[in-house]
Coordinates of C-alpha atoms in Angstrom, one line a residue:
Chain A
M1 CA 71.3 20.2 -5.1
G2 CA 71.6 20.3 -8.8
F3 CA 69.2 21.3 -11.4
K4 CA 68.4 17.7 -12.5
N5 CA 67.4 16.8 -8.8
L6 CA 65.0 19.7 -8.9
A7 CA 63.8 19.3 -12.2
T8 CA 62.2 15.7 -11.7
P9 CA 60.1 16.3 -8.8
A10 CA 59.0 19.9 -10.4
L11 CA 57.9 18.1 -13.6
L12 CA 56.1 15.5 -11.6
V13 CA 54.3 18.1 -9.6
L14 CA 53.4 20.0 -13.0
L15 CA 52.2 16.8 -14.5
S16 CA 50.0 16.1 -11.6
A17 CA 48.6 19.6 -11.5
L18 CA 47.7 19.1 -15.2
I19 CA 46.2 15.9 -14.6
S20 CA 44.0 16.6 -11.8
A21 CA 43.0 20.0 -13.3
P22 CA 39.2 20.3 -12.8
A23 CA 37.2 20.6 -16.0
W24 CA 34.5 23.2 -16.6
T25 CA 31.1 22.3 -17.2
T26 CA 28.0 24.3 -17.9
N27 CA 24.4 23.6 -16.6
Y28 CA 21.5 24.1 -18.8
E29 CA 17.6 24.0 -18.0
I30 CA 15.0 22.9 -20.6
D31 CA 11.2 23.4 -20.6
V32 CA 9.8 20.2 -21.6
N33 CA 6.1 19.9 -22.4
G34 CA 4.1 16.9 -20.8
I35 CA 6.7 15.7 -18.7
V36 CA 4.5 15.3 -15.4
C37 CA 5.2 11.7 -14.3
E38 CA 8.2 9.7 -12.9
F39 CA 8.1 7.2 -15.5
C40 CA 8.0 10.2 -18.2
A41 CA 11.3 11.3 -16.3
F42 CA 12.9 8.2 -16.3
G43 CA 12.8 7.6 -20.2
V44 CA 14.0 11.3 -20.9
A45 CA 16.9 10.8 -18.6
K46 CA 17.9 7.6 -19.8
K47 CA 18.1 9.2 -23.6
L48 CA 20.0 12.4 -22.2
R49 CA 22.5 10.3 -20.2
K50 CA 23.3 8.4 -23.3
L51 CA 24.8 11.7 -25.0
D52 CA 28.8 11.8 -24.9
F53 CA 28.9 15.3 -23.7
I54 CA 26.8 15.0 -20.6
D55 CA 28.8 15.5 -17.5
P56 CA 28.0 12.6 -15.0
S57 CA 29.3 14.3 -12.1
Q58 CA 26.6 16.9 -11.8
F59 CA 23.0 16.3 -11.0
E60 CA 21.9 12.5 -10.9
D61 CA 24.5 11.2 -13.5
G62 CA 24.1 14.6 -15.3
V63 CA 20.6 15.1 -15.6
K64 CA 17.7 16.0 -13.1
V65 CA 13.9 16.0 -14.3
D66 CA 11.7 18.3 -12.3
I67 CA 8.2 17.1 -13.0
E68 CA 6.4 19.7 -10.7
N69 CA 7.8 22.5 -13.3
Q70 CA 8.3 20.3 -16.3
R71 CA 11.7 21.4 -16.5
V72 CA 14.9 19.1 -17.3
Y73 CA 18.3 20.3 -16.1
I74 CA 21.5 18.7 -17.7
S75 CA 25.2 19.3 -17.2
I76 CA 27.3 19.5 -20.4
E77 CA 31.3 19.3 -20.2
K78 CA 32.5 22.4 -21.7
D79 CA 34.4 22.4 -24.8
Q80 CA 32.7 19.2 -25.8
P81 CA 30.8 19.1 -29.2
S82 CA 27.2 19.6 -28.5
N83 CA 24.2 21.2 -29.8
Q84 CA 20.7 21.8 -28.9
E85 CA 19.5 19.9 -31.8
I86 CA 21.0 16.6 -30.5
I87 CA 19.5 17.5 -27.0
F88 CA 16.0 18.1 -28.2
E89 CA 16.2 15.1 -30.5
A90 CA 17.0 12.8 -27.4
I91 CA 14.2 14.3 -25.4
K92 CA 11.8 14.0 -28.5
S93 CA 13.0 10.1 -28.5
G94 CA 12.0 10.0 -25.0
G95 CA 8.6 10.8 -25.9
Y96 CA 8.2 14.5 -25.0
D97 CA 8.5 17.9 -26.5
P98 CA 11.3 20.4 -25.7
I99 CA 10.4 23.9 -25.9
K100 CA 13.3 26.2 -24.7
M101 CA 17.0 25.6 -23.5
S102 CA 18.7 28.1 -21.3
P103 CA 22.3 28.3 -19.7
M104 CA 22.2 28.4 -15.9
N105 CA 25.5 28.7 -14.6
E106 CA 29.1 27.2 -15.3
V107 CA 30.8 24.9 -12.5
A108 CA 33.9 23.2 -11.9
S109 CA 33.1 19.5 -12.7
S110 CA 34.4 16.7 -10.2
V111 CA 35.5 14.8 -13.2
E112 CA 39.3 14.7 -13.5
V113 CA 40.3 14.9 -17.2
T114 CA 43.9 14.3 -18.6
Q115 CA 44.9 17.2 -20.5
Chain B
M1 CA -15.5 18.7 -21.3
R2 CA -12.8 17.2 -23.6
R3 CA -12.8 14.3 -21.5
L4 CA -16.4 13.7 -21.8
I5 CA -16.2 14.2 -25.4
A6 CA -13.4 11.7 -25.4
L7 CA -15.6 9.1 -23.8
F8 CA -18.5 9.8 -25.8
V9 CA -16.6 9.5 -28.9
L10 CA -15.2 5.9 -27.6
C11 CA -18.8 4.6 -26.8
I12 CA -20.1 5.7 -30.4
I13 CA -16.9 3.9 -32.1
G14 CA -17.6 0.8 -29.8
T15 CA -21.0 0.8 -31.0
V16 CA -20.2 0.9 -34.5
T17 CA -17.2 -1.4 -34.3
S18 CA -19.1 -4.1 -32.2
Q19 CA -18.7 -6.4 -35.1
A20 CA -15.1 -6.1 -35.2
Y21 CA -12.5 -7.6 -32.9
A22 CA -10.3 -5.6 -30.3
H23 CA -7.8 -5.9 -27.2
Q24 CA -6.2 -3.9 -24.8
P25 CA -2.3 -3.1 -24.8
V26 CA 0.0 -4.8 -22.4
M27 CA 1.6 -1.7 -20.8
D28 CA -0.2 1.8 -21.5
M29 CA 2.3 3.9 -19.5
A30 CA 5.6 2.7 -20.2
P31 CA 8.0 2.4 -22.1
R32 CA 7.2 5.6 -24.0
W33 CA 10.9 6.1 -25.5
N34 CA 12.2 5.1 -28.6
G35 CA 13.8 1.3 -28.4
G36 CA 12.2 0.8 -25.0
Y37 CA 11.3 -2.7 -23.8
G38 CA 9.7 -4.2 -20.9
A39 CA 8.4 -7.2 -19.4
Q40 CA 5.8 -8.0 -16.6
T41 CA 4.2 -10.9 -15.0
R42 CA 0.7 -10.9 -13.5
I43 CA -1.4 -13.2 -11.4
T44 CA -5.1 -12.8 -12.1
H45 CA -7.7 -14.8 -10.1
A46 CA -11.2 -14.8 -11.6
N47 CA -13.9 -17.3 -12.3
N48 CA -12.4 -19.8 -9.5
T49 CA -9.3 -19.8 -12.0
T50 CA -5.9 -18.5 -11.3
T51 CA -3.9 -17.5 -14.3
T52 CA -0.3 -16.4 -14.7
W53 CA 0.3 -13.9 -17.5
V54 CA 3.7 -13.3 -18.9
E55 CA 3.8 -10.0 -20.8
G56 CA 6.2 -8.2 -23.2
V57 CA 6.3 -4.9 -24.7
Y58 CA 8.8 -3.4 -27.2
T59 CA 8.5 0.4 -28.3
F60 CA 9.8 1.0 -31.8
K61 CA 9.0 4.7 -31.2
P62 CA 6.4 6.4 -29.0
A63 CA 3.8 6.2 -31.9
L64 CA 4.1 2.4 -32.4
R65 CA 4.7 -0.6 -29.9
M66 CA 4.7 -4.3 -30.1
T67 CA 3.2 -6.6 -27.2
L68 CA 2.8 -10.0 -26.4
K69 CA 0.8 -11.7 -23.6
V70 CA 0.9 -15.4 -22.8
P71 CA -1.4 -16.9 -20.3
Y72 CA -0.6 -19.9 -18.1
R73 CA -3.3 -21.6 -16.1
D74 CA -4.0 -25.2 -14.9
G75 CA -0.5 -26.6 -15.9
K76 CA -0.6 -25.4 -19.4
N77 CA -0.2 -22.4 -21.8
G78 CA -3.3 -20.5 -22.9
D79 CA -3.8 -18.7 -26.1
A80 CA -1.2 -15.9 -26.7
I81 CA -2.2 -12.6 -27.7
F82 CA 0.0 -10.4 -30.0
A83 CA -0.9 -6.6 -30.5
M84 CA 0.6 -3.5 -32.0
P85 CA -0.7 -0.3 -30.2
I86 CA -0.4 2.6 -32.3
K87 CA -0.6 6.0 -30.4
R88 CA -0.9 9.6 -31.2
Y89 CA 0.7 11.6 -28.1
K90 CA 0.0 15.2 -27.5
N91 CA 2.2 17.1 -25.0
A92 CA 0.7 20.4 -23.5
G93 CA 2.3 22.3 -20.8
A94 CA 1.6 20.3 -17.4
S95 CA -0.2 17.4 -19.2
T96 CA 0.3 14.6 -21.5
S97 CA -2.4 12.5 -23.5
N98 CA -2.7 10.0 -26.2
W99 CA -5.2 8.2 -28.4
G100 CA -4.4 4.6 -29.1
L101 CA -5.7 2.2 -31.9
T102 CA -4.6 -1.4 -31.0
P103 CA -5.1 -4.0 -33.7
S104 CA -4.4 -7.6 -32.1
V105 CA -4.6 -11.4 -32.8
R106 CA -5.2 -14.1 -30.5
M107 CA -3.3 -17.4 -31.4
P108 CA -4.2 -20.8 -30.6
T109 CA -1.1 -21.6 -28.6
G110 CA -3.3 -23.2 -25.9
G111 CA -4.2 -26.2 -28.1
G112 CA -7.1 -25.0 -30.0
N113 CA -7.6 -24.2 -33.8
D114 CA -9.4 -20.8 -33.5
W115 CA -7.5 -17.6 -34.4
D116 CA -9.3 -14.3 -33.1
A117 CA -8.7 -10.7 -34.4
G118 CA -9.3 -7.8 -32.2
L119 CA -9.2 -4.0 -32.1
S120 CA -9.3 -1.4 -29.5
L121 CA -9.7 2.3 -29.1
S122 CA -8.0 4.0 -26.1
Y123 CA -7.6 7.6 -24.6
S124 CA -5.4 8.2 -21.7
S125 CA -4.4 11.5 -20.2
E126 CA -2.2 12.7 -17.0
S127 CA -1.8 15.7 -15.7
K128 CA -0.2 16.8 -12.2
G129 CA -2.1 14.7 -9.8
Y130 CA -4.6 13.1 -12.3
Y131 CA -4.6 10.1 -14.6
E132 CA -7.4 8.7 -16.8
L133 CA -7.7 5.7 -19.3
Y134 CA -10.6 4.8 -21.3
D135 CA -10.3 1.7 -23.6
I136 CA -12.9 0.1 -25.5
Y137 CA -12.2 -3.2 -27.4
R138 CA -13.5 -6.1 -29.1
L139 CA -11.8 -9.4 -29.1
G140 CA -13.3 -12.9 -29.9
D141 CA -16.9 -12.8 -28.9
T142 CA -16.2 -10.2 -26.2
T143 CA -16.9 -6.5 -26.3
G144 CA -15.2 -4.5 -23.3
I145 CA -14.7 -1.2 -21.9
D146 CA -12.1 -0.4 -19.3
I147 CA -12.1 2.9 -17.3
N148 CA -9.3 3.7 -14.9
A149 CA -9.4 7.2 -13.4
G150 CA -7.9 8.8 -10.2
L151 CA -5.2 10.5 -8.3
S152 CA -1.3 10.2 -8.9
H153 CA 1.1 11.2 -6.3
A154 CA 4.7 11.6 -7.2
D155 CA 7.5 12.2 -4.7
G156 CA 10.0 14.0 -7.2
K157 CA 12.7 11.4 -6.4
G158 CA 11.7 8.8 -9.0
S159 CA 8.6 7.1 -7.5
S160 CA 4.9 7.6 -7.9
W161 CA 1.8 6.2 -6.8
F162 CA -1.6 5.8 -8.6
T163 CA -4.6 5.4 -6.7
L164 CA -7.5 4.7 -9.2
W165 CA -10.9 3.4 -9.6
D166 CA -11.6 0.9 -12.3
I167 CA -14.7 -0.3 -14.3
S168 CA -14.8 -2.8 -16.6
A169 CA -17.5 -3.9 -18.5
R170 CA -18.1 -7.1 -20.9
D171 CA -20.5 -8.0 -23.2
S172 CA -20.1 -11.7 -24.8
D173 CA -22.1 -14.6 -25.9
S174 CA -22.6 -15.9 -22.4
G175 CA -24.1 -12.4 -21.3
Q176 CA -23.0 -9.2 -19.6
H177 CA -20.9 -8.4 -16.4
L178 CA -19.4 -5.4 -14.9
L179 CA -16.6 -5.4 -12.4
T180 CA -15.5 -2.3 -10.4
G181 CA -13.1 -1.7 -7.7
P182 CA -9.8 0.0 -6.4
V183 CA -6.5 0.0 -8.5
L184 CA -3.1 0.8 -7.0
V185 CA -0.1 1.1 -9.2
Y186 CA 3.3 2.0 -7.9
F187 CA 6.2 3.1 -10.0
K188 CA 10.0 3.2 -8.7
R189 CA 12.2 4.2 -11.7
N190 CA 12.0 1.4 -14.2
V191 CA 9.9 -0.8 -11.9
I192 CA 6.2 -0.8 -12.0
V193 CA 3.8 -2.8 -9.6
R194 CA 0.1 -3.0 -9.9
G195 CA -2.6 -4.5 -7.8
E196 CA -6.4 -4.4 -8.4
Y197 CA -9.5 -5.7 -6.8
K198 CA -12.8 -5.8 -8.6
F199 CA -15.9 -6.8 -7.3
L200 CA -19.2 -8.1 -9.4
A201 CA -21.3 -5.1 -9.6
L202 CA -23.6 -6.4 -12.4
D203 CA -24.0 -10.1 -13.5
N204 CA -26.0 -11.3 -16.2
D205 CA -23.4 -13.8 -17.4
K206 CA -23.6 -17.6 -17.6
Q207 CA -19.8 -18.1 -17.7
W208 CA -18.8 -15.4 -15.0
D209 CA -18.6 -16.0 -11.4
G210 CA -17.4 -14.1 -8.3
D211 CA -14.7 -11.2 -8.1
Y212 CA -11.5 -10.4 -9.9
L213 CA -7.9 -10.0 -8.4
S214 CA -4.9 -9.2 -10.0
I215 CA -1.4 -8.1 -8.7
G216 CA 1.5 -7.8 -11.2
I217 CA 5.0 -6.7 -11.4
G218 CA 7.1 -5.5 -14.6
M219 CA 10.4 -3.7 -15.4
V220 CA 11.0 -1.4 -18.6
F221 CA 14.4 -0.5 -19.9

């Protein structure tokens, strides 16, 4: 078996590995004043899900709202441009006041990305 | 204490503005987000008449909404009511509250010629497990006070129930009446269902007869 015969499958395996490599995503928790009801949660989640850098494979389409503790969880794709100001502005446009945003953990996203 | 003060202030303003006109907003609870919109339909039965209301709301931003209510009864449209609720929200930890001022106009789309202006002042507050709304208004020749207060139960999975008690008092040229009874509100994500039954507790009104029943369903986006 010549080099050419081996090179093609090896290249395919390498490409396949690159294509299906998992992205990394970071989860954050955000304390939000006043978010005590389910329809409050609906509006805030709706605004956050529209942000480009939210990883929809985590939580519920990238966002989870805990009205018991007035906390919002979001998942942000790593290396995606994002900042707290944009996230806080989305929450405010949903009608509520964010207080503090803290990183939780880094997890492998189930969204496959082309590298 | 703050709730009592709010109620007291509403009553005082209601007395002061009794020569003005007022009206209640379409959906007080939602949508609260920028660019939110919604519609609901309600069927009410009162005064031996069944009315179907088609209502819409658009939220420019949490502090400013636009609402339209169109009644349909006896085979024809009634007078539509357009309103612009202006709200000031306060979010504090595990509670959220707002004061609302709502100018409105009732248009003679039902075939008449008279336009009526209105004005309402409202306060509502929600905390974990509790909800309350106070609204005082004047529209046409009617001055009204609505109070909703009671318990809320959320399942943490996108749906919640409100079990409220309603008191609605009206004073118009034909007299005064007071209706009171239970209200059930159910939210599932963006769907709102509200049912209420109120019995006549005080009747000094020549034009009012019997109890009040209302059931409605709405969606917000």
